[in-house]
Amino acid sequence: MLSFGVTVLPDPPYTRLVEVLQNAEKEGFEYGWTYDSHILWQESYALLAIAATQTQKIKLGHCVTNPGIRDPTITASWYATMQDISNGRMVMGIGRGDSSRRVVGLKPVKVDEFERRLRMIKDLMNGRKVDWNDKELELTWVRDELPDVPMHVAGYGPRALGVAGRVGDGVIIQLADPQIIQWIMATAREAAEAEGRDPDALQCIVCAPSHVSDNLAEAREQVRWFPAMVERYGADSDEIPTALTDFVKARKFYDYKDHSRVGAKHGEFVTDEICDRFCVLGNTQQVTEKLRELESIGVDQFDIYLMTEGADETLAAYGKDVIPQFSGVAA
């Protein structure tokens, strides 16, 4: 059954992030996420701690953090601490690090090192002993009665998706195109099976903007920035489907100052067709039809990237007209 999440930018004032997550909780969203890019926005690790104390049910985490800006033992300890504070409501999304690292002059973490760090973080934050820097480490204070913090891994290329399959509990996919989603999940599940893991247990989390409106032209203008993000994930690879990479060949630049901002100039090349494929747009009936399609191919969670105008109206429309259609009661 499809569940719902929302990703909120950690923009000032910080009280707005808390308010949106509280509203999402009231509207029936199960997950509340935020970005982790400490120069572009406020420090999300601090803000999620505040949100945890001012919400009751919604699960919280990063979509996504990375194991390269902070020492990975700190990331593990922070999530374990937050699992205590939130009484078991944390969920980790993690990738190699794009905006967070590039903005300070660093490249994403190399894939082999990415996997090594993720394996350590997953064990350490969940109370298991790890060997790290020739030391045996353990967070002895982790509460045994709480569930493990799940680790969902973001990736597009085959090597990163291999890490997701071998290590992750789920795959974070930053687009809502069914064809590409199926390729991504098949690639990750093949790696999971080769690792001796249950490929069907790998969760599929789809993240994309959604603008609820009868005016499709208006909705598309709200989301052109989003598909422009894709080129960073391997436009030159011959292993990645052309459906994912062909359209970005027209992109001439990317300005991180406008990362995830409506009206970003670097998104002007994105066509209406790409907006429709990569996002969830239209009136509530059209939105529901797209979500039904995603559900039918095995998507477990749809996470709204709430960086469009009318954020409160979007949450309200989902709470009133969309989420109830996917609940156990409605079924």
Short mmCIF file of C-alpha atoms in Angstrom, two decimals:
data_model
loop_
_atom_site.label_atom_id
_atom_site.label_comp_id
_atom_site.label_asym_id
_atom_site.label_seq_id
_atom_site.Cartn_x
_atom_site.Cartn_y
_atom_site.Cartn_z
CA MET A 1 0.00 0.00 0.00
CA LEU A 2 1.36 3.40 -1.00
CA SER A 3 2.43 5.64 1.87
CA PHE A 4 3.16 9.36 1.68
CA GLY A 5 6.01 11.64 2.71
CA VAL A 6 6.96 15.27 2.27
CA THR A 7 10.38 16.91 1.93
CA VAL A 8 10.69 20.46 3.27
CA LEU A 9 13.63 22.80 2.65
CA PRO A 10 15.46 23.93 5.82
CA ASP A 11 14.99 27.58 4.87
CA PRO A 12 14.69 30.28 7.52
CA PRO A 13 12.69 30.88 9.54
CA TYR A 14 13.27 27.46 11.10
CA THR A 15 9.79 27.56 12.61
CA ARG A 16 8.35 27.14 9.11
CA LEU A 17 9.92 23.69 8.69
CA VAL A 18 8.46 22.62 12.03
CA GLU A 19 5.06 24.05 11.10
CA VAL A 20 4.97 22.23 7.74
CA LEU A 21 5.93 18.91 9.32
CA GLN A 22 3.24 19.37 11.98
CA ASN A 23 0.68 20.11 9.25
CA ALA A 24 1.83 17.08 7.24
CA GLU A 25 1.36 14.90 10.30
CA LYS A 26 -2.20 16.18 10.70
CA GLU A 27 -2.94 15.56 7.00
CA GLY A 28 -1.95 11.90 7.22
CA PHE A 29 1.61 11.96 5.86
CA GLU A 30 3.69 9.18 7.38
CA TYR A 31 7.15 10.61 6.60
CA GLY A 32 8.70 14.06 7.00
CA TRP A 33 12.04 14.65 5.27
CA THR A 34 14.43 17.53 4.71
CA TYR A 35 17.50 18.26 2.60
CA ASP A 36 21.04 18.30 4.00
CA SER A 37 23.09 21.08 2.38
CA HIS A 38 24.44 23.23 5.18
CA ILE A 39 25.65 26.19 3.08
CA LEU A 40 22.61 26.56 0.81
CA TRP A 41 20.17 26.27 3.73
CA GLN A 42 20.16 26.13 7.51
CA GLU A 43 21.76 23.19 9.30
CA SER A 44 19.15 20.47 9.03
CA TYR A 45 20.59 18.25 11.75
CA ALA A 46 19.67 20.94 14.29
CA LEU A 47 16.24 21.52 12.80
CA LEU A 48 15.19 17.86 12.75
CA ALA A 49 15.97 17.61 16.46
CA ILE A 50 13.54 20.46 17.10
CA ALA A 51 10.94 18.87 14.81
CA ALA A 52 11.22 15.56 16.66
CA THR A 53 10.23 17.22 19.93
CA GLN A 54 7.27 19.02 18.33
CA THR A 55 5.69 16.11 16.43
CA GLN A 56 4.22 12.83 17.65
CA LYS A 57 3.80 10.26 14.88
CA ILE A 58 5.51 11.35 11.67
CA LYS A 59 8.77 9.59 10.82
CA LEU A 60 11.70 11.95 10.27
CA GLY A 61 14.96 11.92 8.34
CA HIS A 62 17.11 13.33 5.55
CA CYS A 63 16.32 13.00 1.89
CA VAL A 64 19.27 12.85 1.72
CA THR A 65 22.34 13.21 3.90
CA ASN A 66 25.79 11.92 2.93
CA PRO A 67 28.72 10.17 4.64
CA GLY A 68 31.33 12.69 3.55
CA ILE A 69 30.66 16.14 5.01
CA ARG A 70 30.51 14.91 8.61
CA ASP A 71 32.60 12.15 10.06
CA PRO A 72 30.43 9.06 9.49
CA THR A 73 30.64 8.07 13.17
CA ILE A 74 28.98 11.42 14.01
CA THR A 75 26.19 10.75 11.51
CA ALA A 76 25.63 7.32 13.05
CA SER A 77 25.62 8.69 16.60
CA TRP A 78 23.26 11.52 15.63
CA TYR A 79 20.71 9.14 14.12
CA ALA A 80 20.94 6.82 17.12
CA THR A 81 20.44 9.80 19.45
CA MET A 82 17.49 10.98 17.38
CA GLN A 83 15.97 7.50 17.47
CA ASP A 84 15.93 7.90 21.26
CA ILE A 85 14.57 11.47 21.18
CA SER A 86 11.83 10.59 18.67
CA ASN A 87 11.02 7.27 20.33
CA GLY A 88 11.78 5.22 17.23
CA ARG A 89 10.63 7.53 14.41
CA MET A 90 13.87 8.06 12.49
CA VAL A 91 14.57 6.96 8.92
CA MET A 92 17.78 7.71 7.04
CA GLY A 93 18.08 8.69 3.41
CA ILE A 94 21.68 8.87 2.24
CA GLY A 95 23.56 9.50 -1.00
CA ARG A 96 27.10 10.21 -2.14
CA GLY A 97 26.74 13.96 -1.56
CA ASP A 98 25.98 16.41 -4.33
CA SER A 99 25.06 20.00 -3.42
CA SER A 100 26.33 19.61 0.15
CA ARG A 101 29.83 18.73 -1.07
CA ARG A 102 30.10 20.51 -4.42
CA VAL A 103 29.21 23.88 -2.91
CA VAL A 104 32.27 23.63 -0.61
CA GLY A 105 34.56 22.44 -3.42
CA LEU A 106 34.37 18.69 -2.87
CA LYS A 107 33.24 15.91 -5.19
CA PRO A 108 30.70 13.23 -4.21
CA VAL A 109 32.13 10.39 -2.14
CA LYS A 110 33.62 7.67 -4.36
CA VAL A 111 31.36 4.64 -4.69
CA ASP A 112 33.63 2.08 -2.98
CA GLU A 113 34.19 4.39 -0.02
CA PHE A 114 30.48 5.22 -0.01
CA GLU A 115 29.65 1.54 0.47
CA ARG A 116 32.29 1.07 3.18
CA ARG A 117 30.96 4.01 5.18
CA LEU A 118 27.32 3.01 4.75
CA ARG A 119 27.95 -0.48 6.07
CA MET A 120 29.59 0.99 9.17
CA ILE A 121 26.93 3.66 9.74
CA LYS A 122 24.08 1.18 9.44
CA ASP A 123 25.55 -1.12 12.07
CA LEU A 124 26.84 1.56 14.44
CA MET A 125 23.64 3.62 14.57
CA ASN A 126 21.63 0.49 15.33
CA GLY A 127 23.74 -0.61 18.29
CA ARG A 128 25.98 -3.18 16.64
CA LYS A 129 29.75 -3.29 17.05
CA VAL A 130 31.89 -2.09 14.16
CA ASP A 131 35.59 -2.08 13.31
CA TRP A 132 36.59 1.42 12.19
CA ASN A 133 40.03 3.01 11.94
CA ASP A 134 41.47 -0.08 13.63
CA LYS A 135 39.15 0.44 16.59
CA GLU A 136 36.16 -1.55 17.79
CA LEU A 137 33.31 0.91 18.30
CA GLU A 138 29.86 0.47 19.81
CA LEU A 139 27.10 2.84 20.88
CA THR A 140 26.35 0.98 24.11
CA TRP A 141 23.51 3.35 24.97
CA VAL A 142 21.30 2.47 21.98
CA ARG A 143 17.87 1.40 23.24
CA ASP A 144 17.35 -2.26 22.35
CA GLU A 145 13.57 -1.99 22.51
CA LEU A 146 13.43 0.47 19.60
CA PRO A 147 13.36 -0.71 15.99
CA ASP A 148 16.41 -0.31 13.77
CA VAL A 149 16.78 2.96 11.88
CA PRO A 150 16.24 1.98 8.23
CA MET A 151 18.77 3.19 5.67
CA HIS A 152 17.45 4.16 2.24
CA VAL A 153 20.09 4.82 -0.42
CA ALA A 154 19.80 7.36 -3.24
CA GLY A 155 21.35 6.57 -6.61
CA TYR A 156 20.91 6.54 -10.38
CA GLY A 157 24.00 4.87 -11.84
CA PRO A 158 24.51 1.08 -11.72
CA ARG A 159 27.36 1.21 -9.19
CA ALA A 160 25.51 3.38 -6.67
CA LEU A 161 22.40 1.26 -7.16
CA GLY A 162 24.53 -1.79 -6.42
CA VAL A 163 25.34 -0.25 -3.04
CA ALA A 164 21.63 0.37 -2.47
CA GLY A 165 20.87 -3.28 -3.18
CA ARG A 166 23.70 -4.70 -1.07
CA VAL A 167 23.40 -2.38 1.93
CA GLY A 168 20.17 -0.38 1.89
CA ASP A 169 16.71 -1.12 3.16
CA GLY A 170 15.32 0.87 0.27
CA VAL A 171 16.13 2.97 -2.79
CA ILE A 172 15.43 6.71 -3.00
CA ILE A 173 14.55 7.71 -6.57
CA GLN A 174 14.31 11.42 -7.37
CA LEU A 175 11.81 11.25 -10.23
CA ALA A 176 8.36 9.83 -10.92
CA ASP A 177 8.85 8.29 -14.38
CA PRO A 178 7.57 4.68 -14.22
CA GLN A 179 9.93 3.36 -16.93
CA ILE A 180 13.04 4.70 -15.18
CA ILE A 181 11.80 3.63 -11.74
CA GLN A 182 11.44 0.05 -12.93
CA TRP A 183 14.98 0.00 -14.35
CA ILE A 184 16.41 1.48 -11.15
CA MET A 185 14.65 -1.03 -8.90
CA ALA A 186 15.56 -3.97 -11.13
CA THR A 187 19.23 -2.92 -11.01
CA ALA A 188 19.22 -2.55 -7.21
CA ARG A 189 17.31 -5.79 -6.65
CA GLU A 190 19.73 -7.72 -8.85
CA ALA A 191 22.55 -6.53 -6.55
CA ALA A 192 20.52 -7.45 -3.47
CA GLU A 193 19.96 -10.96 -4.78
CA ALA A 194 23.65 -11.39 -5.60
CA GLU A 195 24.41 -10.38 -1.99
CA GLY A 196 22.07 -13.10 -0.71
CA ARG A 197 19.44 -10.61 0.41
CA ASP A 198 15.72 -10.70 -0.32
CA PRO A 199 15.33 -8.43 -3.37
CA ASP A 200 11.62 -8.00 -2.76
CA ALA A 201 12.28 -6.53 0.69
CA LEU A 202 13.98 -3.50 -0.87
CA GLN A 203 11.66 -0.52 -0.49
CA CYS A 204 11.01 1.89 -3.37
CA ILE A 205 10.75 5.56 -2.34
CA VAL A 206 9.88 7.96 -5.17
CA CYS A 207 10.52 11.67 -4.60
CA ALA A 208 9.24 14.42 -6.90
CA PRO A 209 7.38 17.73 -6.83
CA SER A 210 3.61 17.62 -7.00
CA HIS A 211 1.51 20.67 -7.81
CA VAL A 212 -2.26 20.25 -7.55
CA SER A 213 -4.00 22.50 -10.05
CA ASP A 214 -6.51 22.44 -12.89
CA ASN A 215 -4.02 24.59 -14.83
CA LEU A 216 -1.35 22.20 -16.13
CA ALA A 217 0.66 24.98 -17.75
CA GLU A 218 0.93 26.72 -14.39
CA ALA A 219 1.85 23.47 -12.65
CA ARG A 220 4.65 22.77 -15.11
CA GLU A 221 6.20 26.19 -14.49
CA GLN A 222 6.37 25.30 -10.81
CA VAL A 223 8.54 22.24 -11.43
CA ARG A 224 10.90 22.87 -14.37
CA TRP A 225 13.81 23.17 -11.92
CA PHE A 226 13.39 19.55 -10.87
CA PRO A 227 14.28 17.48 -13.97
CA ALA A 228 17.29 19.77 -14.49
CA MET A 229 18.89 18.10 -11.46
CA VAL A 230 19.28 14.78 -13.28
CA GLU A 231 22.37 15.47 -15.41
CA ARG A 232 24.54 15.29 -12.34
CA TYR A 233 23.89 11.55 -12.23
CA GLY A 234 25.56 10.24 -15.32
CA ALA A 235 24.40 11.73 -18.60
CA ASP A 236 27.47 10.24 -20.29
CA SER A 237 26.94 6.69 -19.07
CA ASP A 238 25.94 4.07 -21.63
CA GLU A 239 24.52 1.87 -18.85
CA ILE A 240 21.81 4.32 -17.78
CA PRO A 241 18.56 4.39 -19.81
CA THR A 242 18.41 7.14 -22.41
CA ALA A 243 14.98 8.05 -21.02
CA LEU A 244 16.87 9.33 -17.97
CA THR A 245 19.66 11.21 -19.68
CA ASP A 246 18.84 12.21 -23.28
CA PHE A 247 16.80 15.31 -22.45
CA VAL A 248 19.52 16.93 -20.29
CA LYS A 249 21.92 17.25 -23.21
CA ALA A 250 20.26 20.62 -23.87
CA ARG A 251 21.20 21.89 -20.41
CA LYS A 252 24.04 24.39 -20.52
CA PHE A 253 24.64 25.17 -16.85
CA TYR A 254 23.49 24.50 -13.28
CA ASP A 255 23.49 27.19 -10.60
CA TYR A 256 23.49 25.78 -7.07
CA LYS A 257 22.23 29.10 -5.71
CA ASP A 258 18.92 28.14 -7.34
CA HIS A 259 19.05 24.45 -6.35
CA SER A 260 15.43 23.28 -5.87
CA ARG A 261 14.01 26.77 -6.48
CA VAL A 262 10.97 27.60 -8.59
CA GLY A 263 11.97 29.68 -11.61
CA ALA A 264 15.60 28.49 -11.69
CA LYS A 265 17.16 29.56 -15.01
CA HIS A 266 18.91 26.21 -15.44
CA GLY A 267 15.50 24.56 -15.83
CA GLU A 268 14.32 26.60 -18.79
CA PHE A 269 15.27 23.88 -21.29
CA VAL A 270 12.98 21.28 -19.63
CA THR A 271 10.00 20.41 -21.84
CA ASP A 272 6.37 20.00 -20.81
CA GLU A 273 6.63 16.27 -21.54
CA ILE A 274 9.56 15.89 -19.15
CA CYS A 275 7.71 17.83 -16.44
CA ASP A 276 4.77 15.44 -16.78
CA ARG A 277 6.98 12.33 -16.73
CA PHE A 278 9.18 13.30 -13.82
CA CYS A 279 6.59 14.98 -11.57
CA VAL A 280 3.02 14.44 -10.32
CA LEU A 281 0.88 17.25 -11.70
CA GLY A 282 -2.72 18.22 -12.36
CA ASN A 283 -6.03 18.14 -10.51
CA THR A 284 -6.62 15.60 -7.77
CA GLN A 285 -8.00 13.05 -10.24
CA GLN A 286 -4.92 13.32 -12.48
CA VAL A 287 -2.61 13.18 -9.46
CA THR A 288 -4.38 10.09 -8.15
CA GLU A 289 -4.14 8.36 -11.54
CA LYS A 290 -0.37 8.95 -11.67
CA LEU A 291 0.02 7.69 -8.10
CA ARG A 292 -2.03 4.58 -8.90
CA GLU A 293 0.36 3.90 -11.76
CA LEU A 294 3.34 4.26 -9.42
CA GLU A 295 1.68 1.99 -6.88
CA SER A 296 1.04 -0.63 -9.58
CA ILE A 297 4.78 -0.91 -10.39
CA GLY A 298 5.70 -1.43 -6.74
CA VAL A 299 6.39 2.05 -5.38
CA ASP A 300 6.09 1.94 -1.58
CA GLN A 301 6.24 5.65 -0.76
CA PHE A 302 5.60 8.84 -2.69
CA ASP A 303 7.49 11.76 -1.18
CA ILE A 304 6.45 15.26 -2.30
CA TYR A 305 9.33 17.66 -2.84
CA LEU A 306 7.45 20.59 -1.36
CA MET A 307 9.46 23.39 -3.00
CA THR A 308 6.65 24.77 -5.13
CA GLU A 309 4.32 27.67 -4.42
CA GLY A 310 1.13 26.89 -2.52
CA ALA A 311 2.77 24.36 -0.20
CA ASP A 312 -0.02 24.52 2.38
CA GLU A 313 -2.65 24.03 -0.31
CA THR A 314 -0.77 21.01 -1.67
CA LEU A 315 -0.66 19.38 1.76
CA ALA A 316 -4.34 20.09 2.31
CA ALA A 317 -5.34 18.70 -1.10
CA TYR A 318 -3.42 15.50 -0.45
CA GLY A 319 -4.83 15.16 3.05
CA LYS A 320 -8.42 15.70 1.94
CA ASP A 321 -8.62 14.16 -1.53
CA VAL A 322 -5.57 11.95 -2.27
CA ILE A 323 -4.20 10.12 0.78
CA PRO A 324 -7.64 8.77 1.85
CA GLN A 325 -7.89 6.98 -1.50
CA PHE A 326 -4.77 4.97 -0.63
CA SER A 327 -5.62 4.21 3.00
CA GLY A 328 -6.79 0.85 4.31
CA VAL A 329 -10.17 2.35 5.16
CA ALA A 330 -10.73 3.65 1.63
CA ALA A 331 -9.71 0.32 0.12
#
